[in-house]
XYZ file of C-alpha atoms in Angstrom:
673
model
C 49.662 117.269 35.268
C 53.406 116.621 35.429
C 55.589 119.460 34.154
C 58.469 117.123 33.315
C 58.923 113.552 32.166
C 61.980 111.750 33.504
C 64.016 108.695 32.620
C 67.175 107.364 34.286
C 69.415 109.804 32.381
C 67.160 112.491 30.895
C 64.367 115.005 31.404
C 61.772 116.004 28.816
C 59.662 119.167 28.852
C 56.877 119.959 26.394
C 55.033 123.192 25.766
C 53.663 125.402 23.008
C 54.553 122.775 20.394
C 58.171 122.416 21.528
C 59.798 119.248 22.848
C 62.941 119.849 24.913
C 65.175 116.922 25.864
C 68.144 117.286 28.220
C 70.183 114.109 28.554
C 73.400 112.993 30.225
C 75.939 112.367 27.450
C 79.184 111.067 28.904
C 80.791 111.970 32.196
C 80.374 115.597 33.307
C 78.477 116.301 30.080
C 74.963 116.941 28.797
C 73.264 116.951 25.419
C 70.392 119.356 24.746
C 67.950 118.865 21.903
C 64.803 120.764 21.065
C 62.280 120.319 18.282
C 59.653 122.938 17.449
C 57.292 120.244 16.236
C 57.288 116.603 17.245
C 59.918 114.559 19.013
C 63.645 115.182 18.749
C 65.714 113.156 16.289
C 68.657 110.910 17.149
C 71.089 112.515 14.713
C 74.693 111.307 14.838
C 76.523 113.887 12.721
C 79.495 113.822 15.102
C 78.436 112.728 18.569
C 79.090 109.084 19.438
C 77.011 106.934 21.732
C 78.080 107.901 25.265
C 79.246 105.656 28.050
C 76.545 105.068 30.692
C 76.792 107.342 33.712
C 74.987 107.608 37.018
C 73.052 110.841 37.295
C 70.861 112.396 39.913
C 67.531 113.790 38.717
C 65.170 115.710 40.956
C 61.878 117.388 40.134
C 60.337 119.980 42.415
C 57.225 121.461 40.879
C 58.267 123.633 37.971
C 61.988 122.975 38.447
C 63.965 119.934 37.349
C 67.652 119.349 38.056
C 70.091 116.908 36.489
C 73.432 116.403 38.217
C 76.019 114.537 36.130
C 79.359 114.652 37.907
C 80.877 118.108 37.523
C 77.943 119.601 35.598
C 74.420 120.450 36.694
C 71.531 121.771 34.653
C 68.568 123.517 36.220
C 65.420 123.502 34.082
C 62.816 126.089 35.042
C 59.369 125.831 33.499
C 56.874 128.640 33.723
C 53.645 129.816 32.169
C 52.816 133.437 31.464
C 49.822 135.266 30.139
C 49.935 136.950 26.778
C 47.581 139.907 27.133
C 47.368 140.410 23.387
C 46.265 136.880 22.525
C 44.701 136.203 25.937
C 46.148 132.742 26.331
C 48.959 131.198 28.361
C 52.455 130.808 26.949
C 54.745 128.059 28.189
C 58.519 128.296 28.455
C 61.397 126.331 29.934
C 64.835 127.881 30.406
C 68.156 126.205 31.159
C 71.044 127.143 33.420
C 74.288 125.160 33.586
C 76.408 125.100 36.744
C 79.660 123.542 37.849
C 80.122 121.311 40.886
C 80.428 124.310 43.208
C 77.131 125.756 42.022
C 78.732 128.545 39.971
C 76.862 129.412 36.787
C 78.764 128.385 33.677
C 76.248 129.419 31.040
C 72.535 130.093 30.932
C 69.920 130.797 28.358
C 68.764 134.385 28.103
C 65.606 135.126 30.123
C 62.487 136.520 28.490
C 63.249 140.015 29.779
C 59.688 140.683 30.875
C 58.138 143.111 28.417
C 61.001 142.359 25.989
C 59.487 138.912 25.347
C 62.840 137.406 24.389
C 63.156 133.773 23.378
C 66.302 131.737 24.101
C 65.435 129.131 21.464
C 63.893 130.893 18.519
C 62.639 128.804 15.591
C 61.393 130.576 12.465
C 59.710 128.232 9.976
C 61.017 127.805 6.443
C 59.449 126.101 3.462
C 59.820 122.336 3.562
C 59.573 121.840 7.311
C 62.931 123.175 8.461
C 63.519 126.277 10.562
C 65.957 129.091 10.992
C 67.243 128.719 14.540
C 68.783 131.186 16.941
C 69.986 129.994 20.361
C 71.006 132.743 22.785
C 72.893 132.531 26.084
C 74.125 134.839 28.826
C 77.877 134.176 29.149
C 79.803 134.463 32.411
C 81.512 137.796 32.924
C 85.177 137.946 31.952
C 85.355 134.593 30.181
C 87.883 133.908 27.433
C 87.121 131.583 24.570
C 89.204 129.349 22.301
C 88.532 126.896 19.483
C 86.092 127.040 16.549
C 88.568 125.433 14.153
C 90.595 127.306 11.587
C 89.928 130.865 10.529
C 92.593 132.997 8.900
C 93.182 135.458 11.725
C 95.758 135.800 14.491
C 93.232 136.271 17.323
C 93.767 133.889 20.226
C 90.927 134.767 22.613
C 87.887 134.734 20.306
C 85.620 136.456 22.815
C 84.197 139.430 20.945
C 84.460 137.644 17.587
C 81.845 136.429 15.140
C 82.297 133.405 12.893
C 80.711 132.141 9.724
C 79.746 128.522 10.299
C 80.785 127.409 6.830
C 83.844 125.966 5.139
C 85.980 127.730 2.545
C 89.443 127.171 1.144
C 91.677 127.808 4.221
C 88.654 128.003 6.570
C 87.556 124.940 8.549
C 84.570 125.621 10.798
C 84.582 123.244 13.773
C 81.949 124.609 16.186
C 83.455 123.682 19.537
C 84.538 126.389 21.943
C 86.323 126.113 25.276
C 85.809 128.740 27.982
C 88.200 129.885 30.679
C 85.115 129.751 32.917
C 85.365 125.957 32.888
C 83.079 124.622 30.179
C 83.230 123.346 26.628
C 80.350 123.858 24.205
C 79.777 121.951 20.943
C 77.150 123.119 18.450
C 76.130 119.705 17.075
C 74.618 121.125 13.932
C 76.230 121.011 10.454
C 74.020 123.791 9.076
C 75.427 126.941 7.520
C 75.142 129.735 10.089
C 77.000 132.062 12.395
C 78.349 132.093 15.928
C 78.802 135.334 17.860
C 80.586 135.638 21.202
C 79.692 139.121 22.392
C 80.247 140.510 25.872
C 76.529 140.518 26.621
C 75.370 137.502 24.647
C 76.486 134.320 22.924
C 74.410 133.435 19.878
C 74.433 130.412 17.603
C 72.444 130.599 14.367
C 71.572 127.812 11.927
C 70.134 129.122 8.678
C 68.146 125.918 8.143
C 67.711 123.039 10.573
C 65.215 120.536 11.951
C 66.123 120.932 15.599
C 68.419 122.483 18.157
C 71.235 120.175 19.239
C 74.266 120.997 21.390
C 76.573 119.324 23.896
C 78.144 120.942 26.941
C 80.735 119.705 29.413
C 82.348 121.043 32.586
C 85.982 120.675 33.592
C 88.400 122.328 35.956
C 91.223 122.383 33.371
C 91.468 122.680 29.580
C 92.942 119.183 29.497
C 89.838 117.736 31.162
C 87.553 119.528 28.728
C 89.600 118.326 25.734
C 89.444 114.741 26.981
C 85.668 114.889 27.433
C 85.164 116.338 23.961
C 87.346 113.633 22.395
C 85.275 110.986 24.179
C 82.113 112.583 22.785
C 83.201 112.960 19.149
C 86.000 110.428 18.758
C 89.736 110.073 19.269
C 92.335 110.352 16.561
C 93.771 106.946 15.593
C 97.321 105.997 16.456
C 99.602 107.982 14.156
C 101.658 105.758 11.831
C 105.413 105.980 12.249
C 105.764 107.713 8.881
C 103.620 110.552 10.196
C 106.336 111.579 12.649
C 109.106 112.524 10.243
C 109.603 114.840 7.272
C 107.189 115.061 4.294
C 108.344 116.492 0.955
C 106.023 118.068 -1.573
C 105.805 120.751 -4.265
C 103.439 121.921 -6.961
C 103.853 119.506 -8.616
C 106.076 116.534 -9.395
C 104.652 116.020 -12.842
C 106.250 112.733 -13.771
C 107.463 109.543 -12.208
C 111.190 110.011 -12.730
C 111.171 113.551 -11.340
C 109.542 112.380 -8.111
C 111.874 109.401 -7.778
C 114.928 111.594 -8.357
C 113.985 113.763 -5.377
C 113.650 110.740 -3.102
C 116.934 109.310 -4.404
C 118.681 112.634 -3.753
C 117.412 112.634 -0.168
C 118.928 109.217 0.333
C 122.172 110.170 -1.447
C 122.593 113.130 0.894
C 121.617 111.077 3.954
C 118.568 113.254 4.652
C 115.534 111.934 6.509
C 112.390 111.507 4.416
C 109.216 109.677 5.401
C 106.673 110.751 2.767
C 106.794 112.214 -0.733
C 103.737 113.462 -2.580
C 102.300 113.187 -6.084
C 100.095 116.280 -6.180
C 97.118 117.123 -8.358
C 96.765 116.479 -12.088
C 98.824 113.338 -12.070
C 95.535 112.070 -13.582
C 94.205 112.493 -17.134
C 90.899 114.167 -16.099
C 89.605 115.112 -12.673
C 87.546 112.246 -11.335
C 89.475 109.549 -13.208
C 91.292 108.719 -9.957
C 94.333 107.175 -11.636
C 97.799 108.001 -12.950
C 98.163 109.348 -16.488
C 100.193 106.682 -18.269
C 102.432 108.970 -20.314
C 103.904 110.630 -17.244
C 103.602 107.731 -14.772
C 104.324 104.623 -16.831
C 104.902 102.164 -13.980
C 103.456 103.400 -10.676
C 103.756 99.967 -9.050
C 107.528 99.988 -9.636
C 107.698 103.569 -8.358
C 105.928 102.661 -5.130
C 108.172 99.652 -4.613
C 111.363 101.649 -5.125
C 110.181 104.304 -2.685
C 109.245 101.757 -0.056
C 112.614 100.047 -0.487
C 114.089 103.444 0.448
C 111.751 103.662 3.472
C 109.575 106.339 1.849
C 105.787 106.266 1.488
C 103.979 107.830 -1.476
C 100.944 110.040 -0.934
C 98.627 110.806 -3.861
C 96.226 113.694 -4.302
C 92.512 112.972 -4.645
C 90.010 115.700 -5.490
C 86.241 115.248 -5.080
C 85.607 117.020 -8.390
C 84.519 114.897 -11.313
C 85.134 116.524 -14.676
C 82.344 116.370 -17.225
C 84.993 114.710 -19.444
C 86.008 112.097 -16.863
C 85.653 108.448 -17.693
C 83.598 108.127 -14.474
C 81.303 111.129 -14.938
C 78.433 109.458 -16.786
C 78.151 106.567 -14.344
C 78.427 108.788 -11.282
C 75.759 111.142 -12.582
C 73.442 108.313 -13.650
C 73.659 106.764 -10.168
C 72.973 110.103 -8.390
C 76.425 110.093 -6.800
C 77.182 113.755 -7.523
C 76.147 116.910 -5.685
C 72.950 118.381 -7.099
C 72.642 122.022 -8.108
C 69.272 123.519 -7.189
C 69.217 126.238 -9.870
C 71.220 127.215 -12.922
C 73.546 124.883 -14.793
C 75.061 121.921 -12.996
C 78.709 123.029 -13.157
C 79.941 123.610 -9.601
C 83.560 124.469 -10.313
C 85.660 125.263 -13.375
C 89.325 124.512 -12.900
C 90.964 122.973 -15.943
C 87.427 122.491 -17.244
C 83.901 122.207 -15.790
C 83.254 119.704 -13.021
C 80.772 118.577 -10.395
C 81.468 117.303 -6.890
C 81.254 113.750 -5.630
C 78.515 113.555 -2.994
C 80.597 112.234 -0.107
C 77.542 112.229 2.192
C 76.111 109.393 0.080
C 77.333 105.980 1.325
C 77.024 104.546 -2.187
C 79.167 107.352 -3.593
C 81.828 106.712 -0.964
C 81.809 102.990 -1.694
C 82.003 103.328 -5.477
C 84.664 106.036 -5.415
C 86.746 104.002 -2.984
C 86.596 100.953 -5.255
C 88.260 103.033 -7.975
C 90.832 104.442 -5.532
C 91.587 100.968 -4.267
C 92.080 99.534 -7.744
C 94.237 102.374 -9.051
C 96.207 103.355 -5.941
C 95.785 101.215 -2.836
C 96.349 97.916 -4.595
C 99.704 99.338 -5.763
C 100.782 99.764 -2.138
C 99.827 103.429 -1.720
C 98.745 104.017 1.883
C 98.254 107.787 2.038
C 95.711 110.002 0.344
C 95.724 113.763 0.043
C 92.056 114.740 0.132
C 92.162 118.171 -1.429
C 89.224 120.529 -2.076
C 87.392 118.950 0.858
C 85.273 121.949 1.840
C 84.168 121.518 -0.997
C 85.478 124.613 -2.789
C 82.588 125.680 -4.949
C 83.268 128.127 -7.752
C 80.687 130.330 -6.019
C 79.903 129.765 -2.336
C 76.123 129.894 -2.795
C 75.459 127.495 0.046
C 71.717 127.368 -0.594
C 72.241 126.245 -4.197
C 73.549 122.728 -3.543
C 71.862 119.601 -2.274
C 73.475 116.466 -0.851
C 72.203 112.971 -0.258
C 72.104 113.918 3.446
C 70.002 117.016 2.784
C 70.255 120.594 1.540
C 73.749 122.050 1.806
C 72.477 124.956 3.872
C 71.133 122.404 6.388
C 73.913 119.779 6.515
C 76.768 121.151 4.397
C 79.429 121.417 7.077
C 79.546 117.639 7.504
C 80.930 117.177 3.950
C 84.685 117.157 4.780
C 84.091 114.671 7.582
C 82.323 112.374 5.106
C 85.153 112.796 2.576
C 87.721 111.663 5.159
C 85.408 108.841 6.165
C 85.330 107.578 2.566
C 89.030 106.753 2.496
C 89.349 105.749 6.138
C 86.613 103.129 5.970
C 87.876 101.895 2.620
C 91.425 101.538 3.887
C 90.240 99.706 6.994
C 88.113 97.361 4.924
C 91.159 96.685 2.727
C 93.143 95.614 5.783
C 95.170 98.760 6.436
C 95.470 99.327 10.182
C 97.479 102.561 10.476
C 95.878 105.470 8.660
C 96.628 109.152 8.200
C 95.244 111.132 5.274
C 95.936 114.782 4.536
C 92.742 116.805 4.119
C 92.088 120.485 3.464
C 89.040 120.817 5.705
C 87.411 119.176 8.688
C 84.341 119.210 10.884
C 83.740 117.712 14.298
C 84.465 113.989 14.230
C 86.908 114.209 11.308
C 89.713 113.326 13.705
C 88.405 109.794 14.196
C 88.768 109.189 10.455
C 92.516 109.833 10.426
C 92.230 113.419 9.204
C 95.455 115.410 9.130
C 94.181 118.904 8.378
C 96.304 121.498 6.665
C 95.513 125.181 6.530
C 94.753 125.529 2.842
C 96.057 127.769 0.092
C 97.549 130.484 2.258
C 99.903 133.137 0.913
C 103.670 133.209 1.284
C 103.910 136.238 3.533
C 104.555 137.067 7.177
C 100.929 137.901 7.985
C 99.715 134.473 6.877
C 102.614 132.820 8.683
C 101.603 134.459 11.975
C 98.025 133.238 11.523
C 99.132 129.608 11.395
C 100.143 129.661 15.063
C 96.658 130.538 16.293
C 95.100 128.301 13.621
C 96.997 125.301 14.965
C 96.091 126.116 18.567
C 92.395 126.592 17.793
C 92.258 123.389 15.739
C 93.720 121.503 18.687
C 91.140 122.987 21.039
C 88.412 122.035 18.547
C 89.439 118.375 18.773
C 91.571 118.122 15.598
C 95.041 117.224 16.955
C 96.667 116.472 13.580
C 97.465 119.842 11.975
C 100.002 121.063 9.435
C 100.654 123.948 7.049
C 102.335 124.441 3.709
C 105.815 125.332 4.937
C 106.637 128.627 3.258
C 103.004 129.251 2.311
C 101.260 127.978 -0.789
C 101.435 130.850 -3.241
C 103.658 133.829 -3.948
C 107.161 132.664 -3.024
C 110.009 133.163 -5.491
C 112.887 130.830 -4.703
C 115.485 133.453 -5.722
C 114.022 136.204 -3.501
C 116.107 136.759 -0.306
C 112.974 137.939 1.486
C 111.139 134.728 0.682
C 114.143 132.648 1.687
C 114.102 134.286 5.122
C 110.371 133.606 5.469
C 110.881 129.994 4.386
C 113.580 129.445 7.018
C 111.386 130.836 9.803
C 108.403 128.813 8.611
C 110.521 125.664 8.332
C 111.691 126.126 11.920
C 108.060 126.401 13.012
C 107.206 123.342 10.900
C 109.695 121.235 12.842
C 107.440 121.751 15.870
C 104.095 121.153 14.159
C 102.194 117.865 14.527
C 103.322 116.973 10.991
C 106.276 118.638 9.222
C 105.447 119.082 5.545
C 107.089 121.187 2.846
C 104.780 122.403 0.086
C 104.082 125.391 -2.137
C 103.560 126.740 -5.615
C 107.007 128.266 -6.000
C 107.922 130.759 -8.654
C 108.895 130.830 -11.457
C 106.414 128.277 -12.799
C 107.391 125.431 -15.101
C 105.301 124.807 -18.206
C 104.350 121.163 -18.822
C 103.510 119.678 -22.232
C 102.563 116.169 -23.298
C 104.446 114.399 -26.067
C 101.868 115.549 -28.607
C 102.341 119.178 -27.577
C 99.072 119.466 -25.652
C 99.389 121.424 -22.385
C 99.101 119.996 -18.909
C 98.775 121.853 -15.626
C 101.916 123.826 -14.847
C 104.411 122.817 -12.205
C 106.066 125.143 -9.711
C 109.757 125.878 -9.253
C 111.925 123.422 -7.277
C 110.951 123.195 -3.609
C 113.480 120.826 -2.083
C 115.803 121.485 0.839
C 118.634 122.246 -1.604
C 116.576 124.617 -3.814
C 117.185 127.904 -1.968
C 120.958 128.287 -1.791
C 123.664 126.721 0.338
C 123.153 128.967 3.388
C 119.463 128.128 3.554
C 120.188 124.452 2.914
C 122.454 124.184 5.942
C 119.729 125.606 8.205
C 116.969 123.425 6.770
C 119.090 120.303 7.167
C 119.644 121.162 10.830
C 115.898 121.284 11.436
C 114.968 118.228 9.439
C 117.515 116.319 11.527
C 116.112 117.920 14.676
C 112.674 116.661 13.675
C 114.142 113.182 13.432
C 115.696 113.545 16.891
C 112.276 114.607 18.201
C 110.679 111.393 16.916
C 110.392 109.612 20.315
C 108.862 112.728 21.880
C 106.525 113.324 18.939
C 105.407 109.699 19.126
C 104.527 110.268 22.776
C 102.439 113.323 21.844
C 100.586 111.356 19.172
C 99.872 108.655 21.742
C 98.416 111.303 24.061
C 96.191 112.526 21.238
C 95.054 108.977 20.531
C 94.448 107.781 24.071
C 93.719 110.954 26.046
C 92.286 113.307 23.438
C 94.950 115.951 24.013
C 96.072 118.367 21.286
C 99.636 118.072 20.009
C 99.992 121.817 19.411
C 98.685 123.481 22.577
C 97.901 126.979 23.658
C 100.014 128.107 26.585
C 96.840 128.174 28.708
C 96.346 124.437 28.141
C 99.417 123.556 30.190
C 99.385 126.579 32.513
C 95.753 127.538 33.197
C 96.689 129.062 36.574
C 99.030 131.606 34.964
C 96.851 134.518 33.741
C 99.457 135.660 31.200
C 99.157 132.351 29.345
C 95.549 132.996 28.313
C 96.670 135.857 26.054
C 99.784 134.497 24.306
C 98.981 134.109 20.624
C 102.497 134.026 19.146
C 104.001 131.177 21.162
C 102.678 127.738 22.065
C 103.459 124.399 23.652
C 104.453 121.430 21.513
C 103.089 118.867 23.926
C 103.597 119.360 27.658
C 107.363 119.912 27.700
C 108.423 122.105 24.756
C 107.718 125.840 24.499
C 108.030 127.158 20.921
C 108.315 130.863 20.073
C 108.516 131.259 16.273
C 110.180 134.325 14.809
C 107.340 136.027 12.954
C 108.820 139.371 11.864
C 111.067 139.953 8.875
C 114.623 140.871 9.843
C 114.165 139.986 13.518
C 117.150 138.509 15.350
C 115.507 138.297 18.772
C 112.025 138.205 20.255
C 110.252 138.451 23.611
C 109.186 135.160 25.117
C 107.076 134.541 28.201
C 108.187 131.638 30.398
C 105.224 130.479 32.513
C 105.418 130.289 36.262
C 105.501 126.926 37.958
C 108.410 125.535 35.938
C 112.042 126.115 35.034
C 112.950 126.537 31.374
C 116.060 125.392 29.513
C 117.003 127.181 26.299
C 117.620 124.364 23.797
C 120.051 126.613 21.896
C 122.295 127.948 24.648
C 121.537 125.596 27.516
C 120.763 128.517 29.827
C 118.176 127.776 32.498
C 115.544 130.404 33.355
C 113.049 130.621 36.177
C 109.412 130.811 35.141
C 106.921 133.608 35.609
C 108.779 136.233 33.586
C 109.501 137.641 30.148
C 112.897 137.338 28.503
C 114.449 138.619 25.295
C 115.532 135.484 23.446
C 118.301 135.594 20.862
C 117.095 134.461 17.446
C 119.658 134.799 14.666
C 118.407 133.409 11.370
C 119.463 129.864 12.203
C 117.731 129.809 15.638
C 114.103 129.514 16.724
C 113.631 130.143 20.464
C 112.610 126.830 22.042
C 112.594 126.027 25.757
C 112.261 122.695 27.547
C 110.245 122.412 30.728
C 111.903 121.260 33.952
C 114.930 119.667 32.289
C 113.031 117.654 29.676
C 114.722 116.590 26.420
C 118.181 117.362 27.790
C 119.803 115.504 24.878
C 118.553 118.194 22.490
C 120.386 121.076 24.156
C 122.676 122.634 21.560
C 120.932 121.070 18.548
C 119.039 124.283 17.706
């Protein structure tokens, strides 16, 4: 009897009801699937069909080996005797190695009398299982990625993560190890991931099978490229994604929005995109402008485009019970289903339910409304808010999608929401696409998803967290990242403390993949319709000129700097598109041979040539900066040139963010900061 079945690119093992399939999946990469009952499924939640590769498969008794370029897996099958049941038990364990034979990662052994199981399936009602996959990690590894969590930890070794989305939390389960591998948990189930010193564990609360992808690479750049090939590359960024985006909560009428764009042009200030935020509609789910406040949106779009400005409109997946589309959507089963209790899933300005973006029919019908009411007017950009989705209560087991129970497939929702607009725009003939979205999962990047970090607070602690959030999102394959400059909530425009924070955040924003001003500034502005009925409030002014003349002069300097960076930023977006490289990079990405760079969480690389060290403490006028070895570094403020491999104290008066160019790059920008 053969222990293993082989094909040109895969090995199958069966035993004790389990089917285990290990398959080459792209260069230097493998996909592992296991089903506790029956054959494995060809799910495509995020992984794309791989390019064919030549692999070497050998079977020697109870051992099978697959060699795929830089990665090797050793499969060891064995049978033991259970003295309690008096029958044989069958197991197969996996060990992954690099090209030199060094162990990258391996499943935990049974531990003899401990009777441990590396792939543990516990049955649930309905045929799914709770799954725990456990591995022995290499000693001393450091880990990066996992998407966006509101913390300022860079090396996530020793951390545990909820595999679930929330407002300001985007769970993207890909992790990159300093030991030379990348690991993608190809499972959209709600769960947890734990990276302890003695064990790595991935848990899915409800799933049909185990499914993960692993790659080997000698540098972070190689691992990033392989992961992008596996899950998709970001599209080419449109030219209007490279400049300055203006937003506030909220331009509540057509003339107010146009006046801001006109003032930008009057002052000679760069502006690529301006935003009509939420509740420009009558009821959530109407997906159209409210006529009283936006009487001629087609004329508005034309005037903006004549000024070289694109309009972005907010789209929420909530459908109010009072929406003109609610009855039809509910009749056609296009809304998320609630398993117990009443059907209301969120109550913001009234009760609502969520569009089921995992349903292809829901995506098609919603897009037809968006196309008619927005895209046909010339609107090219959509702000896909609430994309987690943000349930009123995060009872993940209480919601069911077309694709399955939320607890089993819920993390794929934001990817499907981005897909809705992307595929609709493509079908309508739009070639260049970028849409702002509040959440993402693996594969979202291929649908033009520009992810922002959610409704974060206007304080220094949240500001610091955006640096690591941007780095980890880049590692996790989402190269288009942005934040609400100044934070979303809590900033009073007359407060000197907030003005200082805004300046420092704005400086950081100039070196983010997309530079976008936004926030619910205080004091609020009450909004009433002509008949006296209330509408959602607006925030205080949030334009470059809204914070006093001293602040204005600094902000103008950096919005012009962003414009001067346009050729370089375009190059970085091309690298994201073609090579799968992050735009905002951890220091370790460019300098993996410098051990200091693996621990720097408060500075980063903007592409390969620009080192950015944001000022992240109130009242600071200088900060320590590490300049990596292997390069010389030019201070873009003073022009001073420093040797690498050392720390310096960089001057940082309020108008200056420490930025250094690598090996003489961007010499024309010296003195512009």
